[in-house]
Structures are given as structure tokens and as C-alpha cells.
PDB file of C-alpha atoms in Angstrom:
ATOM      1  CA  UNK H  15      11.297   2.259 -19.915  1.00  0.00           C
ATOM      2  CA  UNK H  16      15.026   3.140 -19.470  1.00  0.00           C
ATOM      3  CA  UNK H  17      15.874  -0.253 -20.354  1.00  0.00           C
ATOM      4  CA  UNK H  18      13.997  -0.896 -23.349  1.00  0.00           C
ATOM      5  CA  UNK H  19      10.713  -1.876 -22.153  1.00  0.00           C
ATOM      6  CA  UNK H  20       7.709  -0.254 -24.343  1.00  0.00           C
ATOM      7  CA  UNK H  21       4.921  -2.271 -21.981  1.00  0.00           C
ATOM      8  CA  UNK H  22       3.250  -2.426 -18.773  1.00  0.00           C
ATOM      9  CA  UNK H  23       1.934  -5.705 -17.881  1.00  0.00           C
ATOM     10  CA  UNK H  24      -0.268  -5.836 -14.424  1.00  0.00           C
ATOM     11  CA  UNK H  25      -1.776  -8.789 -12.997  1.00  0.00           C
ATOM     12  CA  UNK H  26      -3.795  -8.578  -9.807  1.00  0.00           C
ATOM     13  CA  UNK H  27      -7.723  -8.489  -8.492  1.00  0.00           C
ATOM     14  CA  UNK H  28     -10.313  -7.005  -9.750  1.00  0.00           C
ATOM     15  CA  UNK H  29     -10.929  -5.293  -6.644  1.00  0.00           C
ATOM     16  CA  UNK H  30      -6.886  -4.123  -6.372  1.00  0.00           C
ATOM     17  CA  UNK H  31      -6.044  -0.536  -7.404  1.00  0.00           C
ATOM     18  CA  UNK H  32      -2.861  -1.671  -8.897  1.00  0.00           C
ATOM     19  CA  UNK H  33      -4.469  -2.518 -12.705  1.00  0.00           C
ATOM     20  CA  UNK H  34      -5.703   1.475 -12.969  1.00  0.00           C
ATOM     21  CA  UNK H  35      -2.465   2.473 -11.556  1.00  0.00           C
ATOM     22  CA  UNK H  36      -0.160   0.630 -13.764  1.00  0.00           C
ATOM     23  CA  UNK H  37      -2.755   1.876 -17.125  1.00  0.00           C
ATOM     24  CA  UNK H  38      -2.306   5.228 -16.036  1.00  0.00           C
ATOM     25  CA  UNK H  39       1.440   5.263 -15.669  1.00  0.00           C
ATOM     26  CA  UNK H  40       1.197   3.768 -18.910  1.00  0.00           C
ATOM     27  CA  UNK H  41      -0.286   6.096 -20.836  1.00  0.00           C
ATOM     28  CA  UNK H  42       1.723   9.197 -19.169  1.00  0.00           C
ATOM     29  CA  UNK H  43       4.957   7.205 -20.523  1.00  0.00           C
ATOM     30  CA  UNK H  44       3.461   6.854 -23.806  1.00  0.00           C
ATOM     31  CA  UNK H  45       3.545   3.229 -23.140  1.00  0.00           C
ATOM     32  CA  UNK H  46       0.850   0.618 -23.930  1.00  0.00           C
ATOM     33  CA  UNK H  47      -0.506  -1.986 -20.915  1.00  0.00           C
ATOM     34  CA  UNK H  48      -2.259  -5.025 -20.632  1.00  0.00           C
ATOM     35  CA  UNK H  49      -4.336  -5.982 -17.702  1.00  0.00           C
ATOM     36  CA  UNK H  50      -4.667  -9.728 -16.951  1.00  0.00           C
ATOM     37  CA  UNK H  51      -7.406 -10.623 -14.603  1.00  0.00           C
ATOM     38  CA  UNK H  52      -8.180 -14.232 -13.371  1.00  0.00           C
ATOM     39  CA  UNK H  53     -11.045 -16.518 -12.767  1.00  0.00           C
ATOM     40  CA  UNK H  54     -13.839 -13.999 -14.812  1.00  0.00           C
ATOM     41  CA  UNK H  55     -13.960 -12.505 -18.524  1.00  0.00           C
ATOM     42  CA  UNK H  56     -12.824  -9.244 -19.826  1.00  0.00           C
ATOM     43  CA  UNK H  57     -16.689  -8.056 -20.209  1.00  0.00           C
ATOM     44  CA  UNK H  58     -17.416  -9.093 -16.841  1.00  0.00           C
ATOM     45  CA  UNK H  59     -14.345  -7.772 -15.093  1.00  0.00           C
ATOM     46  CA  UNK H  60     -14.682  -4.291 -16.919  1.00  0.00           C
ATOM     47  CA  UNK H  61     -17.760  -3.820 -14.063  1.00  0.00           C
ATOM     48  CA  UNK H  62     -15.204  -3.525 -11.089  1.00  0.00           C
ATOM     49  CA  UNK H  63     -13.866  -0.090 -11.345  1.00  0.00           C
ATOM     50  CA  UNK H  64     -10.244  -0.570 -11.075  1.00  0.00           C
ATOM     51  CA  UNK H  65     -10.706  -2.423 -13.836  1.00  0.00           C
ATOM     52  CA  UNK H  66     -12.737  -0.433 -15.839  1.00  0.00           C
ATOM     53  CA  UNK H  67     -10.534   2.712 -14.924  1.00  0.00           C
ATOM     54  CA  UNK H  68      -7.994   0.342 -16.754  1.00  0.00           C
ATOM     55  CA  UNK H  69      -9.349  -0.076 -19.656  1.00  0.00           C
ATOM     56  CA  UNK H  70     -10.494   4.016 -20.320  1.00  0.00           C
ATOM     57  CA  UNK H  71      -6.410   4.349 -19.861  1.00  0.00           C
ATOM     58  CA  UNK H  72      -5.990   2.410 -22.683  1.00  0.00           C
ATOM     59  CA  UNK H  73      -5.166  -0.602 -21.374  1.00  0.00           C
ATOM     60  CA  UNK H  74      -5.837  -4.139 -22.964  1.00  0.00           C
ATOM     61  CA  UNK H  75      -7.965  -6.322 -20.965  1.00  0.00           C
ATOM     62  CA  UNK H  76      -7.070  -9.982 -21.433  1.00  0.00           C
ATOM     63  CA  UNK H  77      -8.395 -12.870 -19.573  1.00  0.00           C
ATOM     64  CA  UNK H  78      -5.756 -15.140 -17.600  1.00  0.00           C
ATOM     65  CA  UNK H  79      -6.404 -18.451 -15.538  1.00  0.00           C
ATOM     66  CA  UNK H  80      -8.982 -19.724 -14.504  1.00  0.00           C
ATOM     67  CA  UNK H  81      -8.981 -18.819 -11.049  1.00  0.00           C
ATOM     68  CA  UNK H  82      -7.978 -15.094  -9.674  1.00  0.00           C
ATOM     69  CA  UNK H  83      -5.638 -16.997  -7.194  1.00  0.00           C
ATOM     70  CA  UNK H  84      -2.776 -14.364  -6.901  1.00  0.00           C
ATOM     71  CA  UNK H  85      -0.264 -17.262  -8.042  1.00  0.00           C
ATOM     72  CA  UNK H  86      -2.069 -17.773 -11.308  1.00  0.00           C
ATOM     73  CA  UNK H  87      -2.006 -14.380 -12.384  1.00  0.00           C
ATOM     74  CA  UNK H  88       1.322 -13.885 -11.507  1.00  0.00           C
ATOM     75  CA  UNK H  89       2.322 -16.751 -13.259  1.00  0.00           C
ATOM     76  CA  UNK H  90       0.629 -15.760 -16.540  1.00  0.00           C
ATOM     77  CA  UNK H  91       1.861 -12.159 -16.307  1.00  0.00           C
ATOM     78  CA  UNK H  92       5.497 -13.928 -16.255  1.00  0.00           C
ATOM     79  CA  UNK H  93       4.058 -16.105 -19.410  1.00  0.00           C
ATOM     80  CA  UNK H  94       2.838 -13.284 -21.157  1.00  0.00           C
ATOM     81  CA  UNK H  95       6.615 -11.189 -20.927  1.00  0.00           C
ATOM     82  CA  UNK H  96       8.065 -14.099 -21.971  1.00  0.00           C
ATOM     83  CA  UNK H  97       5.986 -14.320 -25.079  1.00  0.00           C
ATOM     84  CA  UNK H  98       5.672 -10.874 -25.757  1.00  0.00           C
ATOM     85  CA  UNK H  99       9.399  -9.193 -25.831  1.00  0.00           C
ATOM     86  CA  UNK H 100       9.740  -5.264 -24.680  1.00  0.00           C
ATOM     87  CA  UNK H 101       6.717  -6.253 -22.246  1.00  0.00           C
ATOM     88  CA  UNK H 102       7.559  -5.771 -18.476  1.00  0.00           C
ATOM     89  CA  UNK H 103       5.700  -6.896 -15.552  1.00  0.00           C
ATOM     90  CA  UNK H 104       4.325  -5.042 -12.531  1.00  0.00           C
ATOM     91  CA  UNK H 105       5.728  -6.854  -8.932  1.00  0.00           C
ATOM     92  CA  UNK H 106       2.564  -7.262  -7.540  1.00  0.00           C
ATOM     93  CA  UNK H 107       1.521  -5.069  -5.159  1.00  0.00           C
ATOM     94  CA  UNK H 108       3.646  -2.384  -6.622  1.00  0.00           C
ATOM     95  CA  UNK H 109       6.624  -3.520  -4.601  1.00  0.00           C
ATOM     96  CA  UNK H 110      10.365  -4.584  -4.630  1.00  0.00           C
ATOM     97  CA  UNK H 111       9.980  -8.668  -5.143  1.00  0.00           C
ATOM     98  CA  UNK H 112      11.805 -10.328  -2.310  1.00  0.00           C
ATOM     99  CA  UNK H 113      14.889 -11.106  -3.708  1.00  0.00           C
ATOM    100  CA  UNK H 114      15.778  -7.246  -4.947  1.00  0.00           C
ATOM    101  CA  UNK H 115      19.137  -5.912  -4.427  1.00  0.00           C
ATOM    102  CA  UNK H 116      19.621  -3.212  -1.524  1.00  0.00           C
ATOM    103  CA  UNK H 117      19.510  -0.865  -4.539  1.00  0.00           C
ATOM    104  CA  UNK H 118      16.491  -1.712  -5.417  1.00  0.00           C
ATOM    105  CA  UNK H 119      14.982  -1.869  -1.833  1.00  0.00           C
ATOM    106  CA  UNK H 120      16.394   1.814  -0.914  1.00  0.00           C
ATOM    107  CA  UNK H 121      14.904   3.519  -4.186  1.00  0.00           C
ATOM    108  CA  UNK H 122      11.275   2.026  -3.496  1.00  0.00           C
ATOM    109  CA  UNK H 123      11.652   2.912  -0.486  1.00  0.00           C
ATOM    110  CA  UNK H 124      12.674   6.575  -0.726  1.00  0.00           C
ATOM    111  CA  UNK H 125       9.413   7.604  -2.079  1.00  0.00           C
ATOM    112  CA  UNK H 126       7.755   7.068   0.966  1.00  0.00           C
ATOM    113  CA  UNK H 127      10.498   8.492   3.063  1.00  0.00           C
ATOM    114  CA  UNK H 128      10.816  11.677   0.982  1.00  0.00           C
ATOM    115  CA  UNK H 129       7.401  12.208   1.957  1.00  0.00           C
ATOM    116  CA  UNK H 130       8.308  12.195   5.769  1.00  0.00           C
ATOM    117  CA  UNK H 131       9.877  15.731   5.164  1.00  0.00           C
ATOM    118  CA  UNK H 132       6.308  16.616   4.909  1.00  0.00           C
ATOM    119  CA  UNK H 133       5.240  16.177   8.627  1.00  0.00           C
ATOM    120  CA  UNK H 134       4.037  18.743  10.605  1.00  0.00           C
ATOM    121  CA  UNK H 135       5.281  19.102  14.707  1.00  0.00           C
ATOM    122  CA  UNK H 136       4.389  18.498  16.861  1.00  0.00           C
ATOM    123  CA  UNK H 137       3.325  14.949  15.773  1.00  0.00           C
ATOM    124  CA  UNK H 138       2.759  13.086  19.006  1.00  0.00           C
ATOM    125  CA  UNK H 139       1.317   9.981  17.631  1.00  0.00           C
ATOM    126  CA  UNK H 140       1.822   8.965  14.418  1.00  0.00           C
ATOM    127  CA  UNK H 141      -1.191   6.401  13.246  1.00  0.00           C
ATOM    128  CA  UNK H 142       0.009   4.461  10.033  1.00  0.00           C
ATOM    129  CA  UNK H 143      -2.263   1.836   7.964  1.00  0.00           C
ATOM    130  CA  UNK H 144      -0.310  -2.037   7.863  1.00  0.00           C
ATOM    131  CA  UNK H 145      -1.382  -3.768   5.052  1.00  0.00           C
ATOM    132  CA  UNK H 146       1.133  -4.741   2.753  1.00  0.00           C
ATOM    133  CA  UNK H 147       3.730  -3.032   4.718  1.00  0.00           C
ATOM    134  CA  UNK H 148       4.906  -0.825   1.878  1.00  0.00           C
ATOM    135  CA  UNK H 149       3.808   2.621   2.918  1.00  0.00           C
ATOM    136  CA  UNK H 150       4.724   1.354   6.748  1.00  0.00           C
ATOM    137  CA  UNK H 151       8.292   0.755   5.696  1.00  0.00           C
ATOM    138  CA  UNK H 152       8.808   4.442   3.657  1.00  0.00           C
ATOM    139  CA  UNK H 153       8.196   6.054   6.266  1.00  0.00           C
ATOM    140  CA  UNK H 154       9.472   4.456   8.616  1.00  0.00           C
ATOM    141  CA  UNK H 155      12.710   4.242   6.878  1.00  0.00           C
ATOM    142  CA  UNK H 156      12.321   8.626   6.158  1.00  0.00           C
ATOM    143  CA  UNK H 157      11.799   8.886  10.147  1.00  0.00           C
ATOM    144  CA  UNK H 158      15.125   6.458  10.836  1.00  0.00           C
ATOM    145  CA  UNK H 159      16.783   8.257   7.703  1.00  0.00           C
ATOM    146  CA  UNK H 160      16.188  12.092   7.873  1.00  0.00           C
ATOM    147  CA  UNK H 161      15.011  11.752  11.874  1.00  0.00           C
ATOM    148  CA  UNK H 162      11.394  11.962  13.204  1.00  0.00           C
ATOM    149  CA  UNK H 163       9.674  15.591  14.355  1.00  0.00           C
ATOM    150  CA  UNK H 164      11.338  16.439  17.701  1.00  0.00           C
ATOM    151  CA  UNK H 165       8.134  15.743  19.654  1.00  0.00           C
ATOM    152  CA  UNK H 166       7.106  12.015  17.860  1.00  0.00           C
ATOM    153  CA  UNK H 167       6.672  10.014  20.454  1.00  0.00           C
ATOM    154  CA  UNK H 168       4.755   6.862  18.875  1.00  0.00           C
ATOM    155  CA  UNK H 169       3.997   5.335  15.524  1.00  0.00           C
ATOM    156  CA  UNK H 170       0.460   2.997  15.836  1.00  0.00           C
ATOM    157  CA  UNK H 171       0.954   0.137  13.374  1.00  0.00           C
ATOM    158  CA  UNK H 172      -2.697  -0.544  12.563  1.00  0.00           C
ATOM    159  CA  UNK H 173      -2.340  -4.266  11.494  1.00  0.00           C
ATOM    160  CA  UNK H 174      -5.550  -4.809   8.889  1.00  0.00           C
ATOM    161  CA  UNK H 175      -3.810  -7.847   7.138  1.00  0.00           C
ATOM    162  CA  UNK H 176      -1.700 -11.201   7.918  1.00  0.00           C
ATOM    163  CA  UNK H 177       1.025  -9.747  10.056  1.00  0.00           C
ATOM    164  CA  UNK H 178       3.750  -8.629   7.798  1.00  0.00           C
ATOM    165  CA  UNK H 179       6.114  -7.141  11.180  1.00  0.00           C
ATOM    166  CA  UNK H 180       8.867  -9.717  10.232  1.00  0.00           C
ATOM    167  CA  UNK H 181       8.548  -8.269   6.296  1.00  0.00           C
ATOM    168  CA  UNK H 182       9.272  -4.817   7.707  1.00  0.00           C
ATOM    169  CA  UNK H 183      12.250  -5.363   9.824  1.00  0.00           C
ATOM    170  CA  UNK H 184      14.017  -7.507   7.366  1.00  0.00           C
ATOM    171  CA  UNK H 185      13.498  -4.693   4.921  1.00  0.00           C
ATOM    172  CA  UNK H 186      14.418  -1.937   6.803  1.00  0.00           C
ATOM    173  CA  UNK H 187      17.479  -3.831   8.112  1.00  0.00           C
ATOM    174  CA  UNK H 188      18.440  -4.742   4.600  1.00  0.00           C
ATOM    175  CA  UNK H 189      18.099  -0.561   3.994  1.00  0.00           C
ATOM    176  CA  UNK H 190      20.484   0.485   6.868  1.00  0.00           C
ATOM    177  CA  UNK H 191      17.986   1.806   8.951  1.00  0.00           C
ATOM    178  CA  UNK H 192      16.458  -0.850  11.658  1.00  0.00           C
ATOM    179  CA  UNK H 193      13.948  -0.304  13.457  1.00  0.00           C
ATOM    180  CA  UNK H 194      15.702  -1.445  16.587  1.00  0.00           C
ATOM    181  CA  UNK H 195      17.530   2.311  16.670  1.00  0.00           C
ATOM    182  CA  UNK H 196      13.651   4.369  16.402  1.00  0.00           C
ATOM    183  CA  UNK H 197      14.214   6.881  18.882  1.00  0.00           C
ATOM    184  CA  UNK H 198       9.781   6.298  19.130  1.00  0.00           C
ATOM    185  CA  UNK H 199       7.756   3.464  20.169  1.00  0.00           C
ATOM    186  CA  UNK H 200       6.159   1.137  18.088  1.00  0.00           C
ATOM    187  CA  UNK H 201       2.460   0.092  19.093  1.00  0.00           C
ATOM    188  CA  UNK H 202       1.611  -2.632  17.144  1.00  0.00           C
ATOM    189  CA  UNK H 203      -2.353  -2.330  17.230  1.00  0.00           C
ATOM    190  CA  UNK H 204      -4.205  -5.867  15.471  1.00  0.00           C
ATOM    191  CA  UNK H 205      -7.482  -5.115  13.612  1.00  0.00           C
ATOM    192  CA  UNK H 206      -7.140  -8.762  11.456  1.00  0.00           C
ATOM    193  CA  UNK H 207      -8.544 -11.193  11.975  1.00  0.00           C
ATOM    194  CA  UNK H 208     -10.446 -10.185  15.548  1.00  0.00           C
ATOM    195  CA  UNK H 209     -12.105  -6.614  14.406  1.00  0.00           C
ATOM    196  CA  UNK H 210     -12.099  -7.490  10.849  1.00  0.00           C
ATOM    197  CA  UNK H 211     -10.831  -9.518   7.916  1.00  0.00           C
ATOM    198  CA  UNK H 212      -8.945  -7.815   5.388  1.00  0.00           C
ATOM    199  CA  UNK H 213     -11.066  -7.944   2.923  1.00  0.00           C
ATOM    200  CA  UNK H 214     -14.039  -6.401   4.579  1.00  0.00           C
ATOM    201  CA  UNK H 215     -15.331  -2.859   3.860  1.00  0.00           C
ATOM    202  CA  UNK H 216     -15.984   0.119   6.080  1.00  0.00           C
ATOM    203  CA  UNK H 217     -16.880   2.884   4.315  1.00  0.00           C
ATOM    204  CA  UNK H 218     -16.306   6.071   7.068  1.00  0.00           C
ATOM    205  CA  UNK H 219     -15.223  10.182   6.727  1.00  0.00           C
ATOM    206  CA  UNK H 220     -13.150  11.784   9.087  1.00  0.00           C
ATOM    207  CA  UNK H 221     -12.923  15.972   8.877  1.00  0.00           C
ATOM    208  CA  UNK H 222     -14.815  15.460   5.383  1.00  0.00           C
ATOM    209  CA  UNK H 223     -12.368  13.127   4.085  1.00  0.00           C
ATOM    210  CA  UNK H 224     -13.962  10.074   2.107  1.00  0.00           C
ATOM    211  CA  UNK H 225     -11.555   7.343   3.264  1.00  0.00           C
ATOM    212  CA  UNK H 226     -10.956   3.964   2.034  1.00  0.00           C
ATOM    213  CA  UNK H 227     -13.085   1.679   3.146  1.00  0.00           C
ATOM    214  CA  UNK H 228     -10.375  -0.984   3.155  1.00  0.00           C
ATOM    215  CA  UNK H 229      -7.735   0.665   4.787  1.00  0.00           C
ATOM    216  CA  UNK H 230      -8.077   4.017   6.915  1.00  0.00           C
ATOM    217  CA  UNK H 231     -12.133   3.298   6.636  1.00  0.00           C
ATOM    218  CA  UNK H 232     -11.409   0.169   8.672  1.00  0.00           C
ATOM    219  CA  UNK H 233      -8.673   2.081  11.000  1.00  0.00           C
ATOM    220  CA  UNK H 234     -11.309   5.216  11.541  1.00  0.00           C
ATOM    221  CA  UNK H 235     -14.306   2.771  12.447  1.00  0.00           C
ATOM    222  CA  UNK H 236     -11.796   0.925  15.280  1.00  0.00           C
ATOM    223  CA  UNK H 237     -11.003   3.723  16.501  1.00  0.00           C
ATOM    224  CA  UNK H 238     -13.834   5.298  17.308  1.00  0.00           C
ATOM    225  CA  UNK H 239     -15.384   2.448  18.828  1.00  0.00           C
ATOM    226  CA  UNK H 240     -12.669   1.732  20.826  1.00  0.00           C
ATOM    227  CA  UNK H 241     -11.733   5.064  21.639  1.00  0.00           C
ATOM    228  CA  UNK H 242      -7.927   5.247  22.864  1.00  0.00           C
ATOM    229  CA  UNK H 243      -7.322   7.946  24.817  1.00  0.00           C
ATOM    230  CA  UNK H 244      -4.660   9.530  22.449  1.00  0.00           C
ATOM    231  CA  UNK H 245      -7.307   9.121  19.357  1.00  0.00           C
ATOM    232  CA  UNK H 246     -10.178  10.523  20.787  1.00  0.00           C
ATOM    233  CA  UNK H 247      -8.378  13.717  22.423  1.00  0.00           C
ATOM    234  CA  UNK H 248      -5.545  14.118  19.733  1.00  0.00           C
ATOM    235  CA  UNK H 249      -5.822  17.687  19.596  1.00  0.00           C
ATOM    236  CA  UNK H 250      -3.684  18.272  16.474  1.00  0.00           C
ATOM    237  CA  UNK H 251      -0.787  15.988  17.713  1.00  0.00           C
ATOM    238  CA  UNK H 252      -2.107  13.214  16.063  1.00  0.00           C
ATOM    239  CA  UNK H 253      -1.891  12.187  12.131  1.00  0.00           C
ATOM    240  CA  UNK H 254      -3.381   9.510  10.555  1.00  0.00           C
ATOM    241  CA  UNK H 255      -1.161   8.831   7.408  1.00  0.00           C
ATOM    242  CA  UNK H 256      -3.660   8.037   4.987  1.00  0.00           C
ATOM    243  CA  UNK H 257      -2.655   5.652   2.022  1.00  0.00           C
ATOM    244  CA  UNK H 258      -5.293   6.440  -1.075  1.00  0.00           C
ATOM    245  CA  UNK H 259      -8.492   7.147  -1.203  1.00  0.00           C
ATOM    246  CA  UNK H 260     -11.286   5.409  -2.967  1.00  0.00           C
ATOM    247  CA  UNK H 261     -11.113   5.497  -6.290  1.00  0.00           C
ATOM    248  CA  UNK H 262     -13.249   7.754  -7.928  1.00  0.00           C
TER     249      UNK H 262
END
């Protein structure tokens, strides 16, 4: 918006929180947004709530390829800013695109490291979801940046998609702060493809907390089946970072 742009233009699944986050950002900037979805009709896409939750922010709904390949849209999001000038488009999955200046890297990724201030000690183990990588590398890079709690002694990677570890050095390394200096141990635990495929859903509470059946759903159902020692008798040292909830 500080440089001129008066439009939010997201393209991603039906299923992906990213189209009701980008409509809602939108509308608190007093901005307009158009939602491009892939392989389906507006009508028909309007029944997946992300989408929906789109469209009551005000978004525009507007049917792109004929696929919902993640290439496609992306490519018809690009089509659409070039057509439509003061329109800007939404990296898809709400990230720095891989050839963003160290800049760019270090302000997305302060907003997950400011939230590392947060943590309580002792933290013992320190159980993170590892999707995308995005929330992985904030806080990572706020533990490397600001330093961990005094008695952190590991952070469980909980691998539910393709393995992105490469993705997170690189981009930690390209912030200053590798991971090759974490004063903690990395356990890098695999729940793709073996326990479950990323797309699946596991719907699951933990302390009355509705979780996400993609993400800390899937982590909270592994766990308790398997049953580490340091899950099943955390006593209070251990925190599950949790990501998002469901949307409502």
C-alpha cells in the first residue's frame, strides 16, 4: 500500500487459508481484493470456507484456469496485475518468493521471531509444526537472534510436508543467523509421507484447544500414538507452537 498499490490479489486452493487472509487484510487497509481460484467456478468454490470467508470480506471471486494446479493460479494472478495496474499479488503461501533480497527475508521473518520473546521457561522441548517452513524459520531465527530460554534444550521439527530442511537453512543463513550456531538440538521428526500425507485431516483437541486438523491435529494424533517419552510426561516443559486454528 506504501507503494501505490490499492489491491490485493490472492491466488491459492480452495482449501488454503491464505484467500480469507489476504480479503481480510484487505478490507482493514481499505483496500479492495480479488480471489482467483482454479479448476471450479466462483458459485461452486464459495462452498469451501476459506473461500466463502473471502468473499463476506469483500473480496471478488473470479474464476482462473482450468485446473487449481498451484502454477496456473499463480500464473494468472501475475496476468491479472499485469492487466489491472495498482493491483498487487500475494507470494503464495504468504511468504518471501525465493529470490527476495536479505531485506526482505529478515522483515518476514521478524514477525515470527518477535513472537519468541513470548516463551515461557523453562521450555525444555520446543515442538514446532514443518509445513511450509515459514513459522519454523521465525522462530527459529528469534531463538538464534534474541537467544533461546536458558533451559531449551530441543526444538522437534514435526515434518507434515515434502521436506523443506534445505529451504530453512538457506534462509536462515541468508538472515545471519544459521542454524549450525543453535545452542539446542534439532530433532527432525517425519510424519509425511509414512504417518500421513499432507493433505490428510485429523481433527484432535489438546487442553480444550480445537486444533487444526492439518497441522497440530496431525502432530497431536502422532504423538499420542507414539508416545515419546518427553510428550507424554512434559510436565509444563513442553510447548507445542501452534500455527492457526481452524477457521471458524
Amino acid at each position: 500500500q506504501r507503494k501505490g498499490a490499492m489491491e490485493i490479489v490472492s491466488a491459492s486452493s480452495v482449501l488454503s487459508p491464505q484467500s480469507a487472509m489476504a480479503a481480510t487484510v484487505a478490507r482493514e487497509l481499505g483496500m479492495t481484493s480479488v480471489t482467483i481460484v482454479g479448476g471450479t467456478t466462483p458459485e461452486k468454490a464459495v462452498r469451501n470456507k476459506a473461500v466463502r470467508l473471502a468473499q463476506e470480506a469483500g473480496s471478488e471471486i473470479v474464476a482462473g484456469p482450468a485446473v487449481g494446479y498451484n502454477p496456473a493460479l499463480q500464473a494468472a494472478a501475475r496476468n491479472w496485475v499485469a492487466a489491472n495496474p495498482g493491483s498487487w499479488q500475494m507470494p503464495y503461501g504468504i511468504t518471501t518468493p525465493g529470490g527476495a533480497s536479505q531485506e526482505e527475508i529478515n522483515d518476514f521473518l521478524s514477525v515470527g521471531a518477535n513472537q519468541v520473546r513470548n516463551l515461557p521457561d523453562p521450555v525444555v522441548d520446543l515442538v514446532l509444526p514443518f509445513g511450509s517452513g515459514n513459522t519454523a524459520a521465525g522462530v527459529l531465527h528469534g531463538l538464534l537472534k534474541f537467544g533461546a530460554p536458558s533451559g531449551l534444550e530441543t526444538v522437534r521439527l514435526m515434518t507434515i510436508g515434502p521436506d523443506r530442511r534445505k529451504w530453512l537453512e538457506d534462509r536462515l543463513n541468508k538472515a545471519g543467523t544459521p542454524l549450525s550456531e543453535a545452542p539446542f538440538q534439532i530433532d527432525q521428526i517425519y510424519l509425511h509421507p509414512v504417518f500421513a500425507e499432507y493433505g490428510d485431516a485429523m481433527p484432535e483437541k489438546l487442553d480444550g484447544i480445537t486444533m487444526h486438523p492439518t497441522y497440530e491435529g496431525k502432530i497431536v494424533r502422532y504423538l499420542n500414538l507414539v508416545e515419546p517419552e518427553w510428550w507424554t510426561a512434559r510436565n509444563g516443559k513442553t510447548l507445542l507452537w501452534i500455527v492457526g486454528g481452524p477457521l471458524p
